[in-house]
Short mmCIF file of C-alpha atoms and ligand atoms in Angstrom, two decimals:
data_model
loop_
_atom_site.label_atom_id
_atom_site.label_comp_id
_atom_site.label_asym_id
_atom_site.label_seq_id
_atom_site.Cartn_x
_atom_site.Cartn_y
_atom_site.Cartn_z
CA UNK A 1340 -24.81 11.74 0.01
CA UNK A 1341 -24.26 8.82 -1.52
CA UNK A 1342 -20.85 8.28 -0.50
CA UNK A 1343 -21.68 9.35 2.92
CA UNK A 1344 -24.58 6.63 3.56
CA UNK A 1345 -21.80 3.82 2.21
CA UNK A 1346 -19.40 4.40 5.11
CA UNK A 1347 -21.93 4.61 7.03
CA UNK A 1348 -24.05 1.21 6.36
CA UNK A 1349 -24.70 -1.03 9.48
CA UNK A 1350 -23.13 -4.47 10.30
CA UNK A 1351 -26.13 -6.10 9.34
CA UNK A 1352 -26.23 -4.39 5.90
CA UNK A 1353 -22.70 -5.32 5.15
CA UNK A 1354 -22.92 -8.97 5.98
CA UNK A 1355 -26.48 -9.57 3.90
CA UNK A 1356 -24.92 -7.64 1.09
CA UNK A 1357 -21.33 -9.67 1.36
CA UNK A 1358 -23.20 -13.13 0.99
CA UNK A 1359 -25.19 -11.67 -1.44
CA UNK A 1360 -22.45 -10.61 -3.37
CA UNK A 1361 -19.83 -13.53 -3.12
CA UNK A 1362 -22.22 -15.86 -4.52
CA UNK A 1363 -22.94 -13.45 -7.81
CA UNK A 1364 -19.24 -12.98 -7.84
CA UNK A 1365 -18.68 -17.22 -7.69
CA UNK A 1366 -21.23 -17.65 -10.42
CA UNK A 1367 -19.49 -15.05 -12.67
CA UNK A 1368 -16.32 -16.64 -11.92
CA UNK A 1369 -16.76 -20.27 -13.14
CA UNK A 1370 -17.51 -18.43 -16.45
CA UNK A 1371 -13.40 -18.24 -16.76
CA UNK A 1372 -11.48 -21.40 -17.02
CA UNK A 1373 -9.35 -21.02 -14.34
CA UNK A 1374 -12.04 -20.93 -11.81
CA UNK A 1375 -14.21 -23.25 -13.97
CA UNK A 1376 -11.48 -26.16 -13.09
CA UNK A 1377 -10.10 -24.62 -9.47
CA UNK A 1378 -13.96 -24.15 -8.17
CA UNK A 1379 -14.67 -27.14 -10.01
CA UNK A 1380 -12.19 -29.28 -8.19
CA UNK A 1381 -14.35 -28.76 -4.91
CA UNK A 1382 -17.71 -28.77 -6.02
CA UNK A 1383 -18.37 -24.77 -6.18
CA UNK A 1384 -19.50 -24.11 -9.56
CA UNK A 1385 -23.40 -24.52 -9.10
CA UNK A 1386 -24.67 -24.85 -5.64
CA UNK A 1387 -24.04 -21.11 -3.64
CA UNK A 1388 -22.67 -20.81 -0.21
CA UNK A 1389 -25.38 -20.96 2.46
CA UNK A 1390 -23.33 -18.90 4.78
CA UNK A 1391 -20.55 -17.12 4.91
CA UNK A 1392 -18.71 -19.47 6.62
CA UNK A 1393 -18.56 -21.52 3.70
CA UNK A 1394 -16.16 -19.43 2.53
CA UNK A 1395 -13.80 -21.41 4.28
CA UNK A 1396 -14.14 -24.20 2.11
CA UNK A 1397 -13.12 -22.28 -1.17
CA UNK A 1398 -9.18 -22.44 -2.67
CA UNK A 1399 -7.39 -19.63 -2.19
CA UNK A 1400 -6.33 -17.28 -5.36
CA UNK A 1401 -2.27 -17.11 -5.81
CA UNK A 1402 0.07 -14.42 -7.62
CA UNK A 1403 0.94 -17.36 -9.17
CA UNK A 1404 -1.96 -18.44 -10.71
CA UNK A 1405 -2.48 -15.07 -12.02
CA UNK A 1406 0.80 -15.68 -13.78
CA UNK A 1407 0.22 -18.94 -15.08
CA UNK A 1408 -3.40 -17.96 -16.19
CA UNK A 1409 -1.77 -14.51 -18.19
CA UNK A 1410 -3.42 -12.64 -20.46
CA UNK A 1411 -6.87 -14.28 -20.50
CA UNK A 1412 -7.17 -17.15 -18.37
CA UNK A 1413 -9.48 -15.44 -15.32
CA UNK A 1414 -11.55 -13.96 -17.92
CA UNK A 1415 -15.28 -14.20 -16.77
CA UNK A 1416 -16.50 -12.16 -19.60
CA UNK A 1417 -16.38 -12.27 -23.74
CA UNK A 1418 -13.27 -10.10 -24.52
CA UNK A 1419 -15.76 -7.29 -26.12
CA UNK A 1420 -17.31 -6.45 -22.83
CA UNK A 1421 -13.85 -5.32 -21.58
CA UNK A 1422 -12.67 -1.35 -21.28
CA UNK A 1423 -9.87 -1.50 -19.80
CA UNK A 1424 -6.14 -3.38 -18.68
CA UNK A 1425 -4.05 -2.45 -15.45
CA UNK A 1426 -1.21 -4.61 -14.52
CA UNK A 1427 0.86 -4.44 -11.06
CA UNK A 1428 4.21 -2.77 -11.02
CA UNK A 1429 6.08 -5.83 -10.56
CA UNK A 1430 7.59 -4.92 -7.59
CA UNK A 1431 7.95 -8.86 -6.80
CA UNK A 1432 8.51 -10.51 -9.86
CA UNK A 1433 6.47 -10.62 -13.64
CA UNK A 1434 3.91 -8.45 -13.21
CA UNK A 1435 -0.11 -9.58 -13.66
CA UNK A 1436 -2.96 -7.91 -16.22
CA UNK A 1437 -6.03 -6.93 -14.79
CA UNK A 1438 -9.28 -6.23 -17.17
CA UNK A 1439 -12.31 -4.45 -16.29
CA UNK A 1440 -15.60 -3.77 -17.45
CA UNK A 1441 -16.95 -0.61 -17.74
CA UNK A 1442 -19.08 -1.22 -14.47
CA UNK A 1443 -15.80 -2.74 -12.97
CA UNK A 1444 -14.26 1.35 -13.69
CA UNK A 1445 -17.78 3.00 -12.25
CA UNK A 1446 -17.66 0.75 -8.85
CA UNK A 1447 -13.73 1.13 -8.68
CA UNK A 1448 -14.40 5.41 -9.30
CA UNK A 1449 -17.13 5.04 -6.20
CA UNK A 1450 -14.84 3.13 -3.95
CA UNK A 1451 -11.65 5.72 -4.41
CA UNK A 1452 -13.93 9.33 -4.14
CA UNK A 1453 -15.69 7.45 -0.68
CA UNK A 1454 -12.15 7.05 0.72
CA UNK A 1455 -11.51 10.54 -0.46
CA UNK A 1456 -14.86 11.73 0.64
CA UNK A 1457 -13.74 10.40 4.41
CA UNK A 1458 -10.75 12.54 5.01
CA UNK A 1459 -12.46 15.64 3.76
CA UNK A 1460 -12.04 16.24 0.06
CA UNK A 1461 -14.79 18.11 -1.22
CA UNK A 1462 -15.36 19.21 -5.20
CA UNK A 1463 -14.26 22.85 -4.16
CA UNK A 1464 -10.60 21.00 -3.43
CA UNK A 1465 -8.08 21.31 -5.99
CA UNK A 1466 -6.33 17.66 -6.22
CA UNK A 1467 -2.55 17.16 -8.24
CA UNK A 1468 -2.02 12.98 -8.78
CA UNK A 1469 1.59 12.67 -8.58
CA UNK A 1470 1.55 9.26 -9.39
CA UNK A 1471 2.45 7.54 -12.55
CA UNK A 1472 -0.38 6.87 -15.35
CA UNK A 1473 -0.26 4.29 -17.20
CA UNK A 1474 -0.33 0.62 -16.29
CA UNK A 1475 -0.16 1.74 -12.97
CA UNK A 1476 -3.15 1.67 -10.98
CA UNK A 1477 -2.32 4.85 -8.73
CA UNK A 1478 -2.62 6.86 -11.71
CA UNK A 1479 -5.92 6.74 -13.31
CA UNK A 1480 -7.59 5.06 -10.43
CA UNK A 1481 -7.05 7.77 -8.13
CA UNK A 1482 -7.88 10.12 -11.11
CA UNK A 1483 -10.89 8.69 -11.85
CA UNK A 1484 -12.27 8.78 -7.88
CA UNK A 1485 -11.53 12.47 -8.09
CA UNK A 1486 -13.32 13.51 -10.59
CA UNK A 1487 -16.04 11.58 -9.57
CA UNK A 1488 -16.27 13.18 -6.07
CA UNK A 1489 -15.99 16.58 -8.31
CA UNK A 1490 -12.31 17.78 -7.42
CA UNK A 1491 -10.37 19.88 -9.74
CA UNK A 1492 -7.96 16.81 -10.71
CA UNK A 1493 -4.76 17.84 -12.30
CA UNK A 1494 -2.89 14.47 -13.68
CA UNK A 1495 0.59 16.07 -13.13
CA UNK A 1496 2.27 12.19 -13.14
CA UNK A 1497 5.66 11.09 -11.57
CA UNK A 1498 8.49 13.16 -11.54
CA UNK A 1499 9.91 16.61 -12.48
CA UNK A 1500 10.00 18.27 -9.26
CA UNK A 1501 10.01 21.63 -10.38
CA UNK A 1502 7.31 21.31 -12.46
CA UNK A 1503 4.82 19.46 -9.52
CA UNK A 1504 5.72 22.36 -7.05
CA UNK A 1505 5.15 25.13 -9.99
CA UNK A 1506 1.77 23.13 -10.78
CA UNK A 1507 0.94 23.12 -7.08
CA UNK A 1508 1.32 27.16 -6.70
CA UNK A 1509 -0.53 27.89 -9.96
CA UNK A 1510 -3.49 26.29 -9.35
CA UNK A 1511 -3.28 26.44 -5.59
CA UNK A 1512 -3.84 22.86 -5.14
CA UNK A 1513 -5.07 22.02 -1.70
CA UNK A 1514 -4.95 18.26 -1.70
CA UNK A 1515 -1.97 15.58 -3.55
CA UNK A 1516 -1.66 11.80 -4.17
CA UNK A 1517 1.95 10.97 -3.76
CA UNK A 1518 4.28 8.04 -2.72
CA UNK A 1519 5.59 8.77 0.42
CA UNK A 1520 9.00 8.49 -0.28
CA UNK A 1521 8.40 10.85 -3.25
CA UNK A 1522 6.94 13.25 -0.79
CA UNK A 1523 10.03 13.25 1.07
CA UNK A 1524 11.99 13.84 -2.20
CA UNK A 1525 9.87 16.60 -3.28
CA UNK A 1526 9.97 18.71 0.04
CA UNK A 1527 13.86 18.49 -0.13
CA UNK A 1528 13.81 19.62 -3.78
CA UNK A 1529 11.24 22.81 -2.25
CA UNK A 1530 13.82 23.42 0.38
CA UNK A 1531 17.08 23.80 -2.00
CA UNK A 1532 14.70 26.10 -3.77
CA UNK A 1533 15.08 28.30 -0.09
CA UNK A 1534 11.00 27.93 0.08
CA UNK A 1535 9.68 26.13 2.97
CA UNK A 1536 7.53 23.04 1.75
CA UNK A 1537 4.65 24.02 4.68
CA UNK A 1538 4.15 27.84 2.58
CA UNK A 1539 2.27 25.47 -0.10
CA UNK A 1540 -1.86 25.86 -0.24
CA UNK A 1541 -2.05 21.72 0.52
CA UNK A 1542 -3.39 20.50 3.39
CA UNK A 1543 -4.25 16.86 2.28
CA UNK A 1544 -2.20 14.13 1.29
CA UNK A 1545 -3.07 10.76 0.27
CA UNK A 1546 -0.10 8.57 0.64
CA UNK A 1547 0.20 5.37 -0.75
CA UNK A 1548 1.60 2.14 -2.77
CA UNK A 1549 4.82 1.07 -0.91
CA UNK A 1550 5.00 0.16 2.88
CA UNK A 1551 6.34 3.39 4.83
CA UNK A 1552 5.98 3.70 8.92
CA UNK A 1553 3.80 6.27 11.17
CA UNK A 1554 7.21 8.03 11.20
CA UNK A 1555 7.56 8.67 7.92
CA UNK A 1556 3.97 10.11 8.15
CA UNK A 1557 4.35 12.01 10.69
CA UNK A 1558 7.72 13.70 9.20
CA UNK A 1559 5.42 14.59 5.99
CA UNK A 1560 2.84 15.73 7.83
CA UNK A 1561 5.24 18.34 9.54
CA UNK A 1562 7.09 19.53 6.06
CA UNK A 1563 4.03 20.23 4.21
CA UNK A 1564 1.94 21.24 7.40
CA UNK A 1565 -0.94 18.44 5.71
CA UNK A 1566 -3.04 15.60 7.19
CA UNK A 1567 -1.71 12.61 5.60
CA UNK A 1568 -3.79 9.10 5.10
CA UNK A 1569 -2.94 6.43 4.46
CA UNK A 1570 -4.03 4.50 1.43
CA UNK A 1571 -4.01 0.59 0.43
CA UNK A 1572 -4.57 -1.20 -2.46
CA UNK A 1573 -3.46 -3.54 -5.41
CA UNK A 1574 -4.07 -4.00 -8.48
CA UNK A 1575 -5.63 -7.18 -8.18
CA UNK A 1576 -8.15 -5.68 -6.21
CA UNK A 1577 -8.47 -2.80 -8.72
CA UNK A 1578 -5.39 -0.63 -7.31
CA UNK A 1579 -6.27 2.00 -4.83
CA UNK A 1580 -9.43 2.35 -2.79
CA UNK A 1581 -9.32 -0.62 -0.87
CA UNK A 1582 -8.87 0.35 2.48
CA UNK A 1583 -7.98 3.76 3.68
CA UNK A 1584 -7.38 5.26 7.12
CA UNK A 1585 -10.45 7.62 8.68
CA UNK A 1586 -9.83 11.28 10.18
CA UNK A 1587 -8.98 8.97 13.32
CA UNK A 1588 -5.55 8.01 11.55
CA UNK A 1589 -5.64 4.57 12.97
CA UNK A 1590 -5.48 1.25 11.14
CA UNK A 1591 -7.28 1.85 7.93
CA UNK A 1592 -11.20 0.76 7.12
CA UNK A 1593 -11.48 -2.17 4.36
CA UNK A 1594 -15.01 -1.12 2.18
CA UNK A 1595 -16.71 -4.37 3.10
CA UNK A 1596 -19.71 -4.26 0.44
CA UNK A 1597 -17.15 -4.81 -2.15
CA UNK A 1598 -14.45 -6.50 -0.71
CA UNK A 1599 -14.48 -10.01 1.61
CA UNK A 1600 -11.99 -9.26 4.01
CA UNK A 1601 -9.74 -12.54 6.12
CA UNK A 1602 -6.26 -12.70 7.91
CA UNK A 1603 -4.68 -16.24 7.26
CA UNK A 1604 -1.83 -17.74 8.78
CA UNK A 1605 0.58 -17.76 5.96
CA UNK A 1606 2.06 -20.92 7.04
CA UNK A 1607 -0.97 -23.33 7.18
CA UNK A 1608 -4.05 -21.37 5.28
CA UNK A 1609 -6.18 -21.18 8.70
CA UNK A 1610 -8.20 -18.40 8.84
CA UNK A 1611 -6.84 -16.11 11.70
CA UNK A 1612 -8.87 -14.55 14.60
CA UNK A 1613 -9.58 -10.92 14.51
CA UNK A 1614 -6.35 -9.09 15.70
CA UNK A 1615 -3.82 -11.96 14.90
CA UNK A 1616 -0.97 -10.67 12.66
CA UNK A 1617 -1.23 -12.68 9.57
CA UNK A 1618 -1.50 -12.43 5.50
CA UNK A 1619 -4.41 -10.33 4.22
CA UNK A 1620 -6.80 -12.40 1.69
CA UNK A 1621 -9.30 -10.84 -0.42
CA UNK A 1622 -11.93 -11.00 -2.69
CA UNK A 1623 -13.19 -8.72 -4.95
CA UNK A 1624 -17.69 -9.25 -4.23
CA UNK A 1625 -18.55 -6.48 -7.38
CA UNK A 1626 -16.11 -7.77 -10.04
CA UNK A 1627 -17.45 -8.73 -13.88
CA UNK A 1628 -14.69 -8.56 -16.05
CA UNK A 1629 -11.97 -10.43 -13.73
CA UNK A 1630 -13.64 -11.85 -10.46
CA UNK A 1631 -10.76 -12.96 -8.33
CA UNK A 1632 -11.42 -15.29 -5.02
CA UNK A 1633 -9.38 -15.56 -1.62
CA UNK A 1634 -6.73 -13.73 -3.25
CA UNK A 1635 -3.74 -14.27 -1.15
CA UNK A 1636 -1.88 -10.70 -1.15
CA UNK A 1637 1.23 -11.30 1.04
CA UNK A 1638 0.71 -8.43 2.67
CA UNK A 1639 1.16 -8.96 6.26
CA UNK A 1640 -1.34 -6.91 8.85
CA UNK A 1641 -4.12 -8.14 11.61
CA UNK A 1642 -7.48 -6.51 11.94
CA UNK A 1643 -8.46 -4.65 14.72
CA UNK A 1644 -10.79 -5.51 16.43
CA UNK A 1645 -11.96 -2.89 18.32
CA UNK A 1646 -13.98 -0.29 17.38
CA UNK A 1647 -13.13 2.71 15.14
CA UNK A 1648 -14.46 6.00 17.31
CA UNK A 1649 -15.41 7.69 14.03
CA UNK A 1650 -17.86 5.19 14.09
CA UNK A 1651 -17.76 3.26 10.68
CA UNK A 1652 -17.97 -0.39 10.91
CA UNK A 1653 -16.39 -1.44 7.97
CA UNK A 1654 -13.33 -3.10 10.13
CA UNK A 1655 -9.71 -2.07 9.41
CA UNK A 1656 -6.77 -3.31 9.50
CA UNK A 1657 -3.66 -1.84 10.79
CA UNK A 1658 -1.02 -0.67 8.63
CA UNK A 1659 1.09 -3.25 6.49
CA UNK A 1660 3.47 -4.69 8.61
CA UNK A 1661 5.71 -5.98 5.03
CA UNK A 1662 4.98 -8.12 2.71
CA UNK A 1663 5.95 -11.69 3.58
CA UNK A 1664 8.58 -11.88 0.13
CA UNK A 1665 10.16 -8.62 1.60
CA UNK A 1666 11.14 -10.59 5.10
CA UNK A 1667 14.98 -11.29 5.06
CA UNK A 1668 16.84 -14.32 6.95
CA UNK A 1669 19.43 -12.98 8.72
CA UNK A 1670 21.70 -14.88 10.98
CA UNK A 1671 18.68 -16.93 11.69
CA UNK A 1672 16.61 -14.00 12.65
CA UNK A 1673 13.42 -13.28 10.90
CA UNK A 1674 14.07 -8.86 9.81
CA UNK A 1675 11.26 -6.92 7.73
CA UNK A 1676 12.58 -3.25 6.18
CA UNK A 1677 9.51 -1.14 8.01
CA UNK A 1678 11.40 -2.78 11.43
CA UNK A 1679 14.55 -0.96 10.42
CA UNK A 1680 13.03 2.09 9.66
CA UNK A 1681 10.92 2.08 12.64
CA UNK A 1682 13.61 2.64 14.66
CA UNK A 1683 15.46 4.59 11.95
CA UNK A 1684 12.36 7.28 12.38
CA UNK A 1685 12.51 7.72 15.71
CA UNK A 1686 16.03 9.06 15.64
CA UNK A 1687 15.91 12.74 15.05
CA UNK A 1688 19.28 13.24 13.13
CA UNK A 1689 18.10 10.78 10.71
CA UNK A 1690 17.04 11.95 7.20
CA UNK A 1691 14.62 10.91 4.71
CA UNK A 1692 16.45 8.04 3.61
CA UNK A 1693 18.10 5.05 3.82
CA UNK A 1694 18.40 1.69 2.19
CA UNK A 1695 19.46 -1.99 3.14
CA UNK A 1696 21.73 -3.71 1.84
CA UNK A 1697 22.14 -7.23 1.93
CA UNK A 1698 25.36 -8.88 1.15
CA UNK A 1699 27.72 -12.43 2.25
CA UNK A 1700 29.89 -12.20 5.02
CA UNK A 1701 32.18 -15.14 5.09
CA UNK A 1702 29.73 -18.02 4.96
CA UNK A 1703 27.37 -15.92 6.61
CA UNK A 1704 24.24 -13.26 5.01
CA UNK A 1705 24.29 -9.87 6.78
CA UNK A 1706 23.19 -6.59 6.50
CA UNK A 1707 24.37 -2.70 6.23
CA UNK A 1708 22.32 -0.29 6.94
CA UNK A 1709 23.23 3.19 5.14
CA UNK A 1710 21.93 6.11 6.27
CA UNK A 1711 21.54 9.55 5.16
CA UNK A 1712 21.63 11.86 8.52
CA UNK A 1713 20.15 15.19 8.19
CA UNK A 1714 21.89 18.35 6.70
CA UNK A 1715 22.26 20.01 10.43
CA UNK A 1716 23.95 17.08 11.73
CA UNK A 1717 26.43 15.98 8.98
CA UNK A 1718 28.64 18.84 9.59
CA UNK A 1719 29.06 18.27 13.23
CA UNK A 1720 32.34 16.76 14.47
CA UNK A 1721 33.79 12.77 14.33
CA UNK A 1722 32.77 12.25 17.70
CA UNK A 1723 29.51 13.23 17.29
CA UNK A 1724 28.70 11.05 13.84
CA UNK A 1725 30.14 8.15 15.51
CA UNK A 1726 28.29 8.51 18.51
CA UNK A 1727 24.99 8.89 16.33
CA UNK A 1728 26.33 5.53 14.35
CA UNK A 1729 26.48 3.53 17.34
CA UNK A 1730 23.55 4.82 18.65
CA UNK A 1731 21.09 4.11 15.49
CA UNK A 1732 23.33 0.45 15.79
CA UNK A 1733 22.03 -0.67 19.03
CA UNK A 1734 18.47 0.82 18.84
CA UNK A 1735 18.64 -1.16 15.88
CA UNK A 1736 19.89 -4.60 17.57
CA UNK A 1737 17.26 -4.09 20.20
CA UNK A 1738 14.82 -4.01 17.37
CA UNK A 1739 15.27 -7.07 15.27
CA UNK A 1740 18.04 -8.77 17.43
CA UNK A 1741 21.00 -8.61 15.60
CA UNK A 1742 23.60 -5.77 15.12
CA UNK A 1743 23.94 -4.74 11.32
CA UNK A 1744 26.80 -2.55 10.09
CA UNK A 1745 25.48 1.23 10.14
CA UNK A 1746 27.30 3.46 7.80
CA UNK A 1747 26.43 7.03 7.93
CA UNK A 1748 26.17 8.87 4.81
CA UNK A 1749 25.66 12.57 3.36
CA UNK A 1750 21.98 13.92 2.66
CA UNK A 1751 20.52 13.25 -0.64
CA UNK A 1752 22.98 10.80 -1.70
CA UNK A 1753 21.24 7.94 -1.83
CA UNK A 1754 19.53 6.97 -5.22
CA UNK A 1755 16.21 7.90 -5.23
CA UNK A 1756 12.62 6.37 -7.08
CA UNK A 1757 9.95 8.55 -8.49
CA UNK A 1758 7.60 5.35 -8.35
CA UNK A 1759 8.07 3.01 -5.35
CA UNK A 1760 10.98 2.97 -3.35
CA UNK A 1761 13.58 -0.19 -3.03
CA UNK A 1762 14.66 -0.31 0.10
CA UNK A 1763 16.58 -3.47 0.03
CA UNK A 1764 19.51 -3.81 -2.81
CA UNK A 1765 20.58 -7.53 -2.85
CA UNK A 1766 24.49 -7.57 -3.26
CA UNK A 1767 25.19 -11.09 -2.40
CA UNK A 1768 26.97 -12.80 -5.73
CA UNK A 1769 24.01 -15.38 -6.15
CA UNK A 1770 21.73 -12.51 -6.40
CA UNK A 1771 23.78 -9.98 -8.16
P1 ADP B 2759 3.23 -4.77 -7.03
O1 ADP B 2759 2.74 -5.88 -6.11
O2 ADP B 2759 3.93 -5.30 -8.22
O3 ADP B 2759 3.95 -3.65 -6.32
P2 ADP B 2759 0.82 -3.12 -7.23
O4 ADP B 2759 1.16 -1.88 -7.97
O5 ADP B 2759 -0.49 -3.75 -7.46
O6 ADP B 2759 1.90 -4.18 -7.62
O7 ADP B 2759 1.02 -2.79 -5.70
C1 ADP B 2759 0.29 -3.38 -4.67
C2 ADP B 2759 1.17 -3.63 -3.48
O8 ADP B 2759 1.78 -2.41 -3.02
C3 ADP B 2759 0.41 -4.14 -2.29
O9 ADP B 2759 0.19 -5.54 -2.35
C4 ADP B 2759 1.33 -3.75 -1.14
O10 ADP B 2759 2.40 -4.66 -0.99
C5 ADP B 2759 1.90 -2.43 -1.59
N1 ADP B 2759 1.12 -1.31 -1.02
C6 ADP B 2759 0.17 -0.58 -1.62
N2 ADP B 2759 -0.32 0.35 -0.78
C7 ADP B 2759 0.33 0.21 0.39
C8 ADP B 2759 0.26 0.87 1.66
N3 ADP B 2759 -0.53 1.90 1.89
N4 ADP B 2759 1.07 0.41 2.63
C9 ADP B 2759 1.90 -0.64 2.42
N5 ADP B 2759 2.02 -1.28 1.26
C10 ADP B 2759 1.24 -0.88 0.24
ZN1 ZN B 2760 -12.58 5.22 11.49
#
């Protein structure tokens, strides 16, 4: 009931409760010397904001200075009130430790079993978390959120296949975390195994952690015969539970009580307009251990600004466009990876994967696509592949502008991640 009445709370609710909320989260956060000198440096340590648009006026929060302020530096609390440490996976560079309070775990549990709550887990589901524990937050957050709504929760990790699809049967699970380019993984492993991945007792998926398109989605949605949802988060902001898409499956709903929610233009800092495409800034409004302010993810999405027909108000944003380090200069053209495999997606001989790589060509950076084309369609003739190659080529060039090198290759035989996926290999010498 609970969870229920917090997706549902009015627009008047949220904002009293946000203001409310940012200014307990400021005081707790000149407690830590980081935010002691940066709130300092604009006069924000001791008066609060009289409205939210005041926040405005506050310095943003970098990756950055998370680094530079490592292990203990955004501390708002003695070290003895602290339960436990996440850090991020380091996808872009050293990774950052995160500390929570016990209360920091119980609001973080709440926040993950309401997004599960909304697509329709109930305790009578039976949930497998194929993510990794550990430091990483898709483990034991999602973990803890499901055992909180009351779900069976089996913590089968990353990895071995066989033993996810054995745990799966066994206990009949009827719902899975699981990295969607794991997902595709898994269902080819099921297939080799002559069992069809859609026999399984699932019919959820959560899927999560690395940018992936509605085509990828939609191709796991049809393997396993599940509804699949989308789910955002960092660790920064705790990990998962952040925002999450509705049973409407569009653009996915940011839990406004507990986080502040703004689109900047990456360039210049200005806060954007609802439905301008820009980077996603937040901050956390129910932190104690670790409060962190205008965090600037670099994560690139708008907010839409229309309204969700499931009726929630807490506004969403639409699925992560990239993040602004993964955006690649090519030929003077501006290229994200989910732009390549946009188009990749929509071309039914494709297969699950594919990967980018960048290398020099004369004085110039380009890029090869490599593609692995579905099992039905290697073994067709010359003619055929090529045709495929030069069609994927110039759906591709009307895409992003420029023509990269496509080269076809066999199913399954590119490398494969059980954690996040790396899309882009950098072979250029400077970067080898
Ligand atoms: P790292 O930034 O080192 O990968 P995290 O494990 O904290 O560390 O991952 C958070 C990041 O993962 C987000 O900032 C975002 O770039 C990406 N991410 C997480 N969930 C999604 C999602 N549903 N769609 C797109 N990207 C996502
Ligand atoms: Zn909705």
């Amino acid at each position: 009931m609970v969870l229920e009445a917090a997706q549902r709370l009015t627009r008047d609710a949220i904002s009293q409760c946000q203001l409310a909320r940012f200014n307990t989260v400021l005081k707790r956060a000149v407690r830590s010397p980081f935010y002691a000198d940066r709130l300092g440096e604009v006069g924000a340590t001791d008066v609060p904001l009289p409205s939210l648009d005041h926040v405005n006026d506050l310095p943003f929060t970098t990756k950055d200075d998370l680094r530079a302020s490592y292990p203990h530096g955004m501390l708002a609390v003695p070290k003895e009130h602290l339960v436990r440490m996440h850090a991020s996976s380091g996808t872009t560079g050293t990774p950052t430790a995160i500390f929570h309070t016990q209360n920091d775990l119980n609001s973080w549990a709440e926040l993950m079993a309401r997004c599960m709550h909304m697509v329709g887990l109930r305790p009578s589901d039976v949930f497998i978390n194929m993510s990794g524990y550990g430091l990483f937050t898709g483990g034991l957050g999602i973990h803890n959120g499901a055992e909180r709504l009351g779900c069976l929760t089996i913590p089968s990790g990353a990895g071995n296949s066989r033993r996810q699809i054995k745990l799966i049967e066994d206990f009949q699970a009827t719902a899975v975390h699981i990295i969607p380019s794991y997902a595709l993984h898994l269902a080819s492993v099921i297939s080799d195994m002559g069992r069809n991945p859609a026999d399984l007792s699932l019919r959820i998926a959560l899927i999560g952690a690395e940018p992936h398109t509605d085509g990828i989605r939609r191709r796991i949605e049809e393997l396993y015969g599940v509804k699949a949802y989308n789910s955002y988060g960092l660790s920064e902001m705790n990990g998962p539970g952040v925002a999450f898409e509705c049973e409407y499956q569009d653009g996915l709903h940011v839990w406004e009580d507990a986080f502040y929610l703004e689109v900047i233009n990456p360039e210049t800092g200005e806060v954007l307009p609802d439905g301008e495409l820009g980077e996603l800034v937040l901050t956390s409004l129910c932190r104690e251990g670790m409060p962190i302010i205008r965090y600037r993810t670099r994560d690139l999405t708008r907010i839409l600004p229309e309204p969700c027909p499931c009726g929630r108000v807490h506004r969403r944003i639409e699925r992560i466009a990239g993040r602004s380090d993964d955006m690649m200069i090519v030929k003077g053209v501006n290229i994200y990876p989910m732009q390549i495999e946009r188009v990749l997606m929509q071309i039914g001989e494709v297969g699950d994967n594919y990967v980018i790589e960048r290398y020099r060509d004369g004085f110039m950076d380009n890029i090869r696509v490599r593609v692995e084309v579905r099992e039905e369609f290697f073994v067709e003739d010359m003619r055929a592949l090529t045709g495929l190659q030069k069609r994927i080529s110039s759906s591709l060039r009307d895409e992003i502008l420029i023509t990269p090198k496509v080269e076809l290759v066999e199913p399954k035989s590119l490398p494969k991640s059980e954690g996040k996926a790396h899309r882009v290999v950098d072979l250029r010498e400077d970067n080898a």
